[in-house]
mmCIF file of C-alpha atoms in Angstrom:
data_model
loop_
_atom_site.group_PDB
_atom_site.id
_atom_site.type_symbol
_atom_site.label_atom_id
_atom_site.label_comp_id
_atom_site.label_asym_id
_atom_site.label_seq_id
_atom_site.Cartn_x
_atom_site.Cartn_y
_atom_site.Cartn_z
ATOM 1 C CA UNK A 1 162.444 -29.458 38.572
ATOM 2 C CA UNK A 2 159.133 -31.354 39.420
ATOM 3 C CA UNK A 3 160.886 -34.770 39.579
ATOM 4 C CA UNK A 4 161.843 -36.878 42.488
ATOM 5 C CA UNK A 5 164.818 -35.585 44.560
ATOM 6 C CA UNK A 6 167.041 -37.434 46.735
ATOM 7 C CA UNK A 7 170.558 -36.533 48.596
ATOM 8 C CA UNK A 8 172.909 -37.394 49.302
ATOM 9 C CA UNK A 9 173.858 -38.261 45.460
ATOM 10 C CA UNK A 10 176.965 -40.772 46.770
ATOM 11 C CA UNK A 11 177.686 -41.390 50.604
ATOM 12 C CA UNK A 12 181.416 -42.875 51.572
ATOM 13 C CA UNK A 13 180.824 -43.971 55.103
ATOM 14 C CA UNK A 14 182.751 -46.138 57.546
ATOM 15 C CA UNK A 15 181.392 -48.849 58.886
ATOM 16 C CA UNK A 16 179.302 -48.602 62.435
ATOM 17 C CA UNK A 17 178.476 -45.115 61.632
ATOM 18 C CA UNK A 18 174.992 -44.019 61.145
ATOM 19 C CA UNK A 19 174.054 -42.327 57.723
ATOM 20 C CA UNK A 20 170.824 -40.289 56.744
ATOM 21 C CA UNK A 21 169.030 -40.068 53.619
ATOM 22 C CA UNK A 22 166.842 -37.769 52.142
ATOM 23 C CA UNK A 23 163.596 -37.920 49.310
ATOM 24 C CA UNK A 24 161.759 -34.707 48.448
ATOM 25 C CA UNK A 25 158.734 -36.566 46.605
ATOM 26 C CA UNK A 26 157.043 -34.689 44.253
ATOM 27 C CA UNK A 27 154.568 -32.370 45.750
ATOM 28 C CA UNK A 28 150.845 -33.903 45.876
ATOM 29 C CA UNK A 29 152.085 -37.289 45.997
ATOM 30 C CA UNK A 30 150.296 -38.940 49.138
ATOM 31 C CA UNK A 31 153.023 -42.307 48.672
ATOM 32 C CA UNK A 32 156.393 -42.481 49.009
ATOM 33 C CA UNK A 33 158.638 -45.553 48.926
ATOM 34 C CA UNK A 34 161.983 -46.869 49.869
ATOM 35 C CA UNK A 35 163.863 -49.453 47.760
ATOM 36 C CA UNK A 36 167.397 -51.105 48.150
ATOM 37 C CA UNK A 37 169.509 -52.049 44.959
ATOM 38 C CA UNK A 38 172.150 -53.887 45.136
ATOM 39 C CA UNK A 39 174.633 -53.882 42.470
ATOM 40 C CA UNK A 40 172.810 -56.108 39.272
ATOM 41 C CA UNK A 41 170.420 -57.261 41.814
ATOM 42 C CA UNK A 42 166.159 -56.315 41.502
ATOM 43 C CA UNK A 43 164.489 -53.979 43.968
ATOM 44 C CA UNK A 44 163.919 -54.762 47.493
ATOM 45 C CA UNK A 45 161.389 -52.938 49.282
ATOM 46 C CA UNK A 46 161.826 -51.184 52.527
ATOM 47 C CA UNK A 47 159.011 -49.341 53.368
ATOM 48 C CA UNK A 48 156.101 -47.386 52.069
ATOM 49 C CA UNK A 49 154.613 -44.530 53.414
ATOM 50 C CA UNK A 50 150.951 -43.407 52.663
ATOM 51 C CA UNK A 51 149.178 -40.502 53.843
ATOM 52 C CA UNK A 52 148.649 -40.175 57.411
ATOM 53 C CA UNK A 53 148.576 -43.928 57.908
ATOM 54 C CA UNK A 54 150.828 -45.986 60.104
ATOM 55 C CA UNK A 55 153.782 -47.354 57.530
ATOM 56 C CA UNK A 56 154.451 -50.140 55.813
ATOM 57 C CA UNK A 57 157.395 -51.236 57.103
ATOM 58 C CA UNK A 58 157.323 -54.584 56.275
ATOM 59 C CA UNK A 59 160.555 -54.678 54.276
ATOM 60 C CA UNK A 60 163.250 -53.346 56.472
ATOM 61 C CA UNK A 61 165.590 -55.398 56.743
ATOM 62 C CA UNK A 62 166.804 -54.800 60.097
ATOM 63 C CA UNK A 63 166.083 -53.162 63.561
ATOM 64 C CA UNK A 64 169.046 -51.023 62.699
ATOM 65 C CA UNK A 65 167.006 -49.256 59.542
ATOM 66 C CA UNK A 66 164.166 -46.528 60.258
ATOM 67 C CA UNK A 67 162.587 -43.690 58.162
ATOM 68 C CA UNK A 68 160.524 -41.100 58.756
ATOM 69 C CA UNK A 69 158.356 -38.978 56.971
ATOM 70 C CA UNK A 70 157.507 -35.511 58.263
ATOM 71 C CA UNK A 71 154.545 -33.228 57.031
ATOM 72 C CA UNK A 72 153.468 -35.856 54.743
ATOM 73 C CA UNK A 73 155.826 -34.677 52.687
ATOM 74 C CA UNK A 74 159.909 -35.287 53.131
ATOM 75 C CA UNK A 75 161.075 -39.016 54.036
ATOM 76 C CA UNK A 76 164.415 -39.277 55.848
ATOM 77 C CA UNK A 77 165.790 -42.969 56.025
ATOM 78 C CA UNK A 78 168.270 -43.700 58.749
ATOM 79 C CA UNK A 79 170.437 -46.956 59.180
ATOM 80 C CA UNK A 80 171.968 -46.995 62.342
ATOM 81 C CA UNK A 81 175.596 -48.793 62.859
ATOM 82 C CA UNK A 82 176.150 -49.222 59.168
ATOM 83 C CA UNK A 83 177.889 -52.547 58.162
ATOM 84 C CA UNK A 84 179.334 -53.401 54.631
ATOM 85 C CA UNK A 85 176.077 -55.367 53.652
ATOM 86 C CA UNK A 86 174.499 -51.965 53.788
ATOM 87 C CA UNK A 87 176.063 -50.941 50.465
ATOM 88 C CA UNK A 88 173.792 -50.417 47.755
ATOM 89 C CA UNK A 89 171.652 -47.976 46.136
ATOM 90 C CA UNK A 90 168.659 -46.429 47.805
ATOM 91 C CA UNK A 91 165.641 -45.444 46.053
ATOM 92 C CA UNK A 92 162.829 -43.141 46.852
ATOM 93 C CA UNK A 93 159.701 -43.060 44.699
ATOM 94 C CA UNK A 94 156.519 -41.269 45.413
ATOM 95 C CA UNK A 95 152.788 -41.674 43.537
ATOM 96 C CA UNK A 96 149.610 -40.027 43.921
ATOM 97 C CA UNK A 97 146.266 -42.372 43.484
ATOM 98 C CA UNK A 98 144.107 -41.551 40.716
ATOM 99 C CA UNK A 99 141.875 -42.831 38.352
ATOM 100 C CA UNK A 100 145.059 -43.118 36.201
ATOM 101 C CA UNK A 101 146.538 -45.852 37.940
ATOM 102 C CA UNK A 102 149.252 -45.231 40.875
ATOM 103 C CA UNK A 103 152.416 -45.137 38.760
ATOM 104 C CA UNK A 104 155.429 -44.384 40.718
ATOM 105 C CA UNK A 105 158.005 -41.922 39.613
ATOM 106 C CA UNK A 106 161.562 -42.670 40.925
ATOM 107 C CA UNK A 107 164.399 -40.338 42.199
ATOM 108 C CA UNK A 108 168.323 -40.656 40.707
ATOM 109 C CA UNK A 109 168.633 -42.539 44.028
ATOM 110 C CA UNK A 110 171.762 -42.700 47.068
ATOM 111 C CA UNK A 111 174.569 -44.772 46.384
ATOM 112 C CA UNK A 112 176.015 -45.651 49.561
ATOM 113 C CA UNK A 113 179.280 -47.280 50.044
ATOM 114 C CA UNK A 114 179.956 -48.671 53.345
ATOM 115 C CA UNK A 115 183.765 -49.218 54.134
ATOM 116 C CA UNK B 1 153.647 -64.975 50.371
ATOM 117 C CA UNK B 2 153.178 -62.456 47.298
ATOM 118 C CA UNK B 3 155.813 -63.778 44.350
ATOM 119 C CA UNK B 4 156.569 -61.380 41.349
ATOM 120 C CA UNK B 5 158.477 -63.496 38.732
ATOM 121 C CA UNK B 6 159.754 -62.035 35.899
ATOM 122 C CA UNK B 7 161.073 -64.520 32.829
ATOM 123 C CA UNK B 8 163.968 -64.534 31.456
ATOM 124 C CA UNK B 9 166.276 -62.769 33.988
ATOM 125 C CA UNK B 10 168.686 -62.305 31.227
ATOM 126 C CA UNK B 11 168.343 -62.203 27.915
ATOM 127 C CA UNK B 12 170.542 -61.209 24.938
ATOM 128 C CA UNK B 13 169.107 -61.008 21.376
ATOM 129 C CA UNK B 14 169.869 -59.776 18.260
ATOM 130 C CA UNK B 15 168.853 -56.701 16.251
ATOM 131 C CA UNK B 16 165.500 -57.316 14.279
ATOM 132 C CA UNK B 17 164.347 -60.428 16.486
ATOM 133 C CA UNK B 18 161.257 -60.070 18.534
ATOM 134 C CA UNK B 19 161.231 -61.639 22.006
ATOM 135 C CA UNK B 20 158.565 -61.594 24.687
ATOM 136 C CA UNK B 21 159.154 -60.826 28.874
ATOM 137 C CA UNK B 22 157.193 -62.366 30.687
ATOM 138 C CA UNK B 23 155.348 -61.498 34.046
ATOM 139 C CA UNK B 24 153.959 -63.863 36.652
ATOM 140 C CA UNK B 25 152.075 -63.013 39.720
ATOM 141 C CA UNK B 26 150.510 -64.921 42.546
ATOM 142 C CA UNK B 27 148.159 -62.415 44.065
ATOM 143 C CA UNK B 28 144.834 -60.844 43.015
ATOM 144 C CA UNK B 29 145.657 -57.628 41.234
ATOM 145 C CA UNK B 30 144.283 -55.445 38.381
ATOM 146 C CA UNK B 31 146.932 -53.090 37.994
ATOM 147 C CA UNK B 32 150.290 -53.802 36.938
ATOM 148 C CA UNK B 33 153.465 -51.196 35.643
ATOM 149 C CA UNK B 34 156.248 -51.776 33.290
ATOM 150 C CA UNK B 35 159.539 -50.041 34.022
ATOM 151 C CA UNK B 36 162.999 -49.207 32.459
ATOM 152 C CA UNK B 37 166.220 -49.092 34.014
ATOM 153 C CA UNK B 38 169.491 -48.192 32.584
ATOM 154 C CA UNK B 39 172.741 -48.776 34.117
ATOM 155 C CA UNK B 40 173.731 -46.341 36.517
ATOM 156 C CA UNK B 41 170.567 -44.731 36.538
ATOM 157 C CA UNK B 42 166.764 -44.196 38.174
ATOM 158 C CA UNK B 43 163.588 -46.154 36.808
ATOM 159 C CA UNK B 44 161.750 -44.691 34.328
ATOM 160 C CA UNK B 45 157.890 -45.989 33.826
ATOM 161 C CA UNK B 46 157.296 -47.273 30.939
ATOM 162 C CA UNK B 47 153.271 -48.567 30.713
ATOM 163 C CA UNK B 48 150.421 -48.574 32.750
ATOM 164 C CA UNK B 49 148.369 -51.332 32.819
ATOM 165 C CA UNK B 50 144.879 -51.162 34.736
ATOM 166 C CA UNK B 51 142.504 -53.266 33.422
ATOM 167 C CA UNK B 52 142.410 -57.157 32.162
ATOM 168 C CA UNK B 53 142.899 -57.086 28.776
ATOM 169 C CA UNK B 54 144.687 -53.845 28.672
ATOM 170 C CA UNK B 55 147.593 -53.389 26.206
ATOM 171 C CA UNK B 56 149.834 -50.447 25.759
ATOM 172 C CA UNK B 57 152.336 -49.846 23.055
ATOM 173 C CA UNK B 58 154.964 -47.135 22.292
ATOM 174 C CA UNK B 59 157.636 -47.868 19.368
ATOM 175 C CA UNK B 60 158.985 -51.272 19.856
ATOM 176 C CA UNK B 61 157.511 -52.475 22.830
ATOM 177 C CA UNK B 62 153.950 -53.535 23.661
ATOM 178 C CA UNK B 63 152.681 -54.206 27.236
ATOM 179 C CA UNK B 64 149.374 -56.854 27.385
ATOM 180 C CA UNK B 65 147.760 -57.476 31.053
ATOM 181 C CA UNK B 66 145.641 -60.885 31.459
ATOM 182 C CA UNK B 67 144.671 -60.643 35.338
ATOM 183 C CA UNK B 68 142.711 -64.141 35.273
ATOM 184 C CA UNK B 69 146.031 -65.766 34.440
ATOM 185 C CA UNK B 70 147.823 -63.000 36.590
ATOM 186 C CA UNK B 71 150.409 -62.828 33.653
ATOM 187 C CA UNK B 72 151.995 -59.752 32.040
ATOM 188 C CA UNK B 73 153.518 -59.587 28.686
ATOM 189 C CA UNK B 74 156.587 -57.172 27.717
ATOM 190 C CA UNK B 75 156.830 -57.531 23.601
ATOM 191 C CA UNK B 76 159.858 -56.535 21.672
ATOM 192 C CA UNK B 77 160.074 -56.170 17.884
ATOM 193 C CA UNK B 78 162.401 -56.008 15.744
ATOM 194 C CA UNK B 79 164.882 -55.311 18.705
ATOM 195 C CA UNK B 80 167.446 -52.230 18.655
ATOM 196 C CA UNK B 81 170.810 -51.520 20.481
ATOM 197 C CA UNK B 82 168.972 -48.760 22.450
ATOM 198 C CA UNK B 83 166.661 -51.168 23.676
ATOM 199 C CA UNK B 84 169.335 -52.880 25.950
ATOM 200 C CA UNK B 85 168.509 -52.006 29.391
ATOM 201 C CA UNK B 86 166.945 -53.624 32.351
ATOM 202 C CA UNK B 87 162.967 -54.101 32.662
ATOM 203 C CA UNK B 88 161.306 -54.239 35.844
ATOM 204 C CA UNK B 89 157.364 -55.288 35.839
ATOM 205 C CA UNK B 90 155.572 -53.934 39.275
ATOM 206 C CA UNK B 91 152.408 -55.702 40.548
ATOM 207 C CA UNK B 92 149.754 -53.134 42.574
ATOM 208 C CA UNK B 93 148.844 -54.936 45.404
ATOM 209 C CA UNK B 94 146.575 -52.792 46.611
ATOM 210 C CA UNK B 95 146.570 -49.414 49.173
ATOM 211 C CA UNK B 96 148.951 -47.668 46.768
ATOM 212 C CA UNK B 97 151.272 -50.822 47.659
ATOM 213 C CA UNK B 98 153.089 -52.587 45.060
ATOM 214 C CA UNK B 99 156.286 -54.880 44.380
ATOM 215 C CA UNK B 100 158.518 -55.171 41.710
ATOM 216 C CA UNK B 101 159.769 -58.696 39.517
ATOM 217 C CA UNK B 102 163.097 -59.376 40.032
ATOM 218 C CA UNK B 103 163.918 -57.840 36.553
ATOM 219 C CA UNK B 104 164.950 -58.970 33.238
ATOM 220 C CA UNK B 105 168.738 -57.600 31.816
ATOM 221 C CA UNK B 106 167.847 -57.218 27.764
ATOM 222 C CA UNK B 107 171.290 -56.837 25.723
ATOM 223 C CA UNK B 108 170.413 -56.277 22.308
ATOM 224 C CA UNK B 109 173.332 -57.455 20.098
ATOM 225 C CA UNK B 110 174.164 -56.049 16.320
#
């Protein structure tokens, strides 16, 4: 499909260990985002990545949380020493600016459950 | 610092009423996106909104955009079960940058 992909789908991990997700934006899309959802809870914003520019990485929570994103094109999000707090869903969205507005189309997301 | 507040957080209604979501922002902006969310799954966009003034409506829902008062409007009539989901409003702040409301959890009741 054309959509938004991300992977892992579901991540069991223990806690201290470091995890790795991944978003395939759609192609074309010069902006891709990170989001955190925790269960019931609104989206928290991570950090955004547009074209070549530096990121904004404004929203990470945490020295322990990083993300790259490699060929302007695939984002990998790292957290580093997981802890229990870290539990929640991850969401990658990419957009492409255009005349049409900058709407952002989501992936299925990671659910990651730290034990 | 940039506040997205979305009004009611929760709301339950009945089938047939019409209730309005409300969405307040406190930083200069022209562009502002509606989205849907059902449990256990990915947002979907709903409307576009790029202009003061702007209104967008498909079926039972109509989006309005008044940037002066930096207030969006979510309108529901004449509610349905399938309408129960969560709605997120997004606020473009600019650079292809933009943050979401805190969302509102709709529960549309028989």
């Amino acid at each position: 499909g054309a959509g938004v992909s991300q992977s892992p789908s579901n991540k069991v991990t223990e806690k201290g260990k470091d995890v790795e997700l991944r978003c395939d934006p759609i192609s074309g899309h010069t902006a891709l985002y990170w989001y955190r959802q925790s269960l019931g809870q609104g989206l928290e914003f991570l950090i955004y990545f547009q074209g070549n520019s530096a990121p904004d990485k404004s929203g990470l929570p945490s020295d322990r949380f990083s993300a790259e994103r490699t060929g302007g094109s695939v984002s990998t999000l790292t957290i580093q020493r997981t802890q229990q707090e870290d539990s929640a869903v991850y969401l990658c969205a990419s957009s492409l600016d255009s005349a049409g507005g900058r709407e952002q189309f989501f992936g299925p997301g990671t659910r990651l459950t730290v034990l | 610092e940039l506040k997205v507040e979305q009004n009611p957080l929760f709301l339950s209604m009945q089938e047939g009423k019409n209730y309005t979501i409300y969405c307040n922002y406190s930083t200069t902006s022209d562009r502002l996106y509606w989205y849907r969310q059902d449990p256990g799954k990915s947002l979907e966009s709903l409307f576009v909104l790029l202009s003061n003034g702007a209104v967008k409506q498909e079926g039972r829902l109509m989006a309005s955009l008044d940037t002066k008062a930096r207030l969006s409007t979510l309108h529901i009539t004449a509610a349905v079960h399938d309408l129960s989901a969560t709605y997120f409003c997004a606020v473009d702040i600019g650079n292809n940058d933009m943050r979401f409301g805190a969302g509102t959890r709709l529960t549309v009741k028989p």
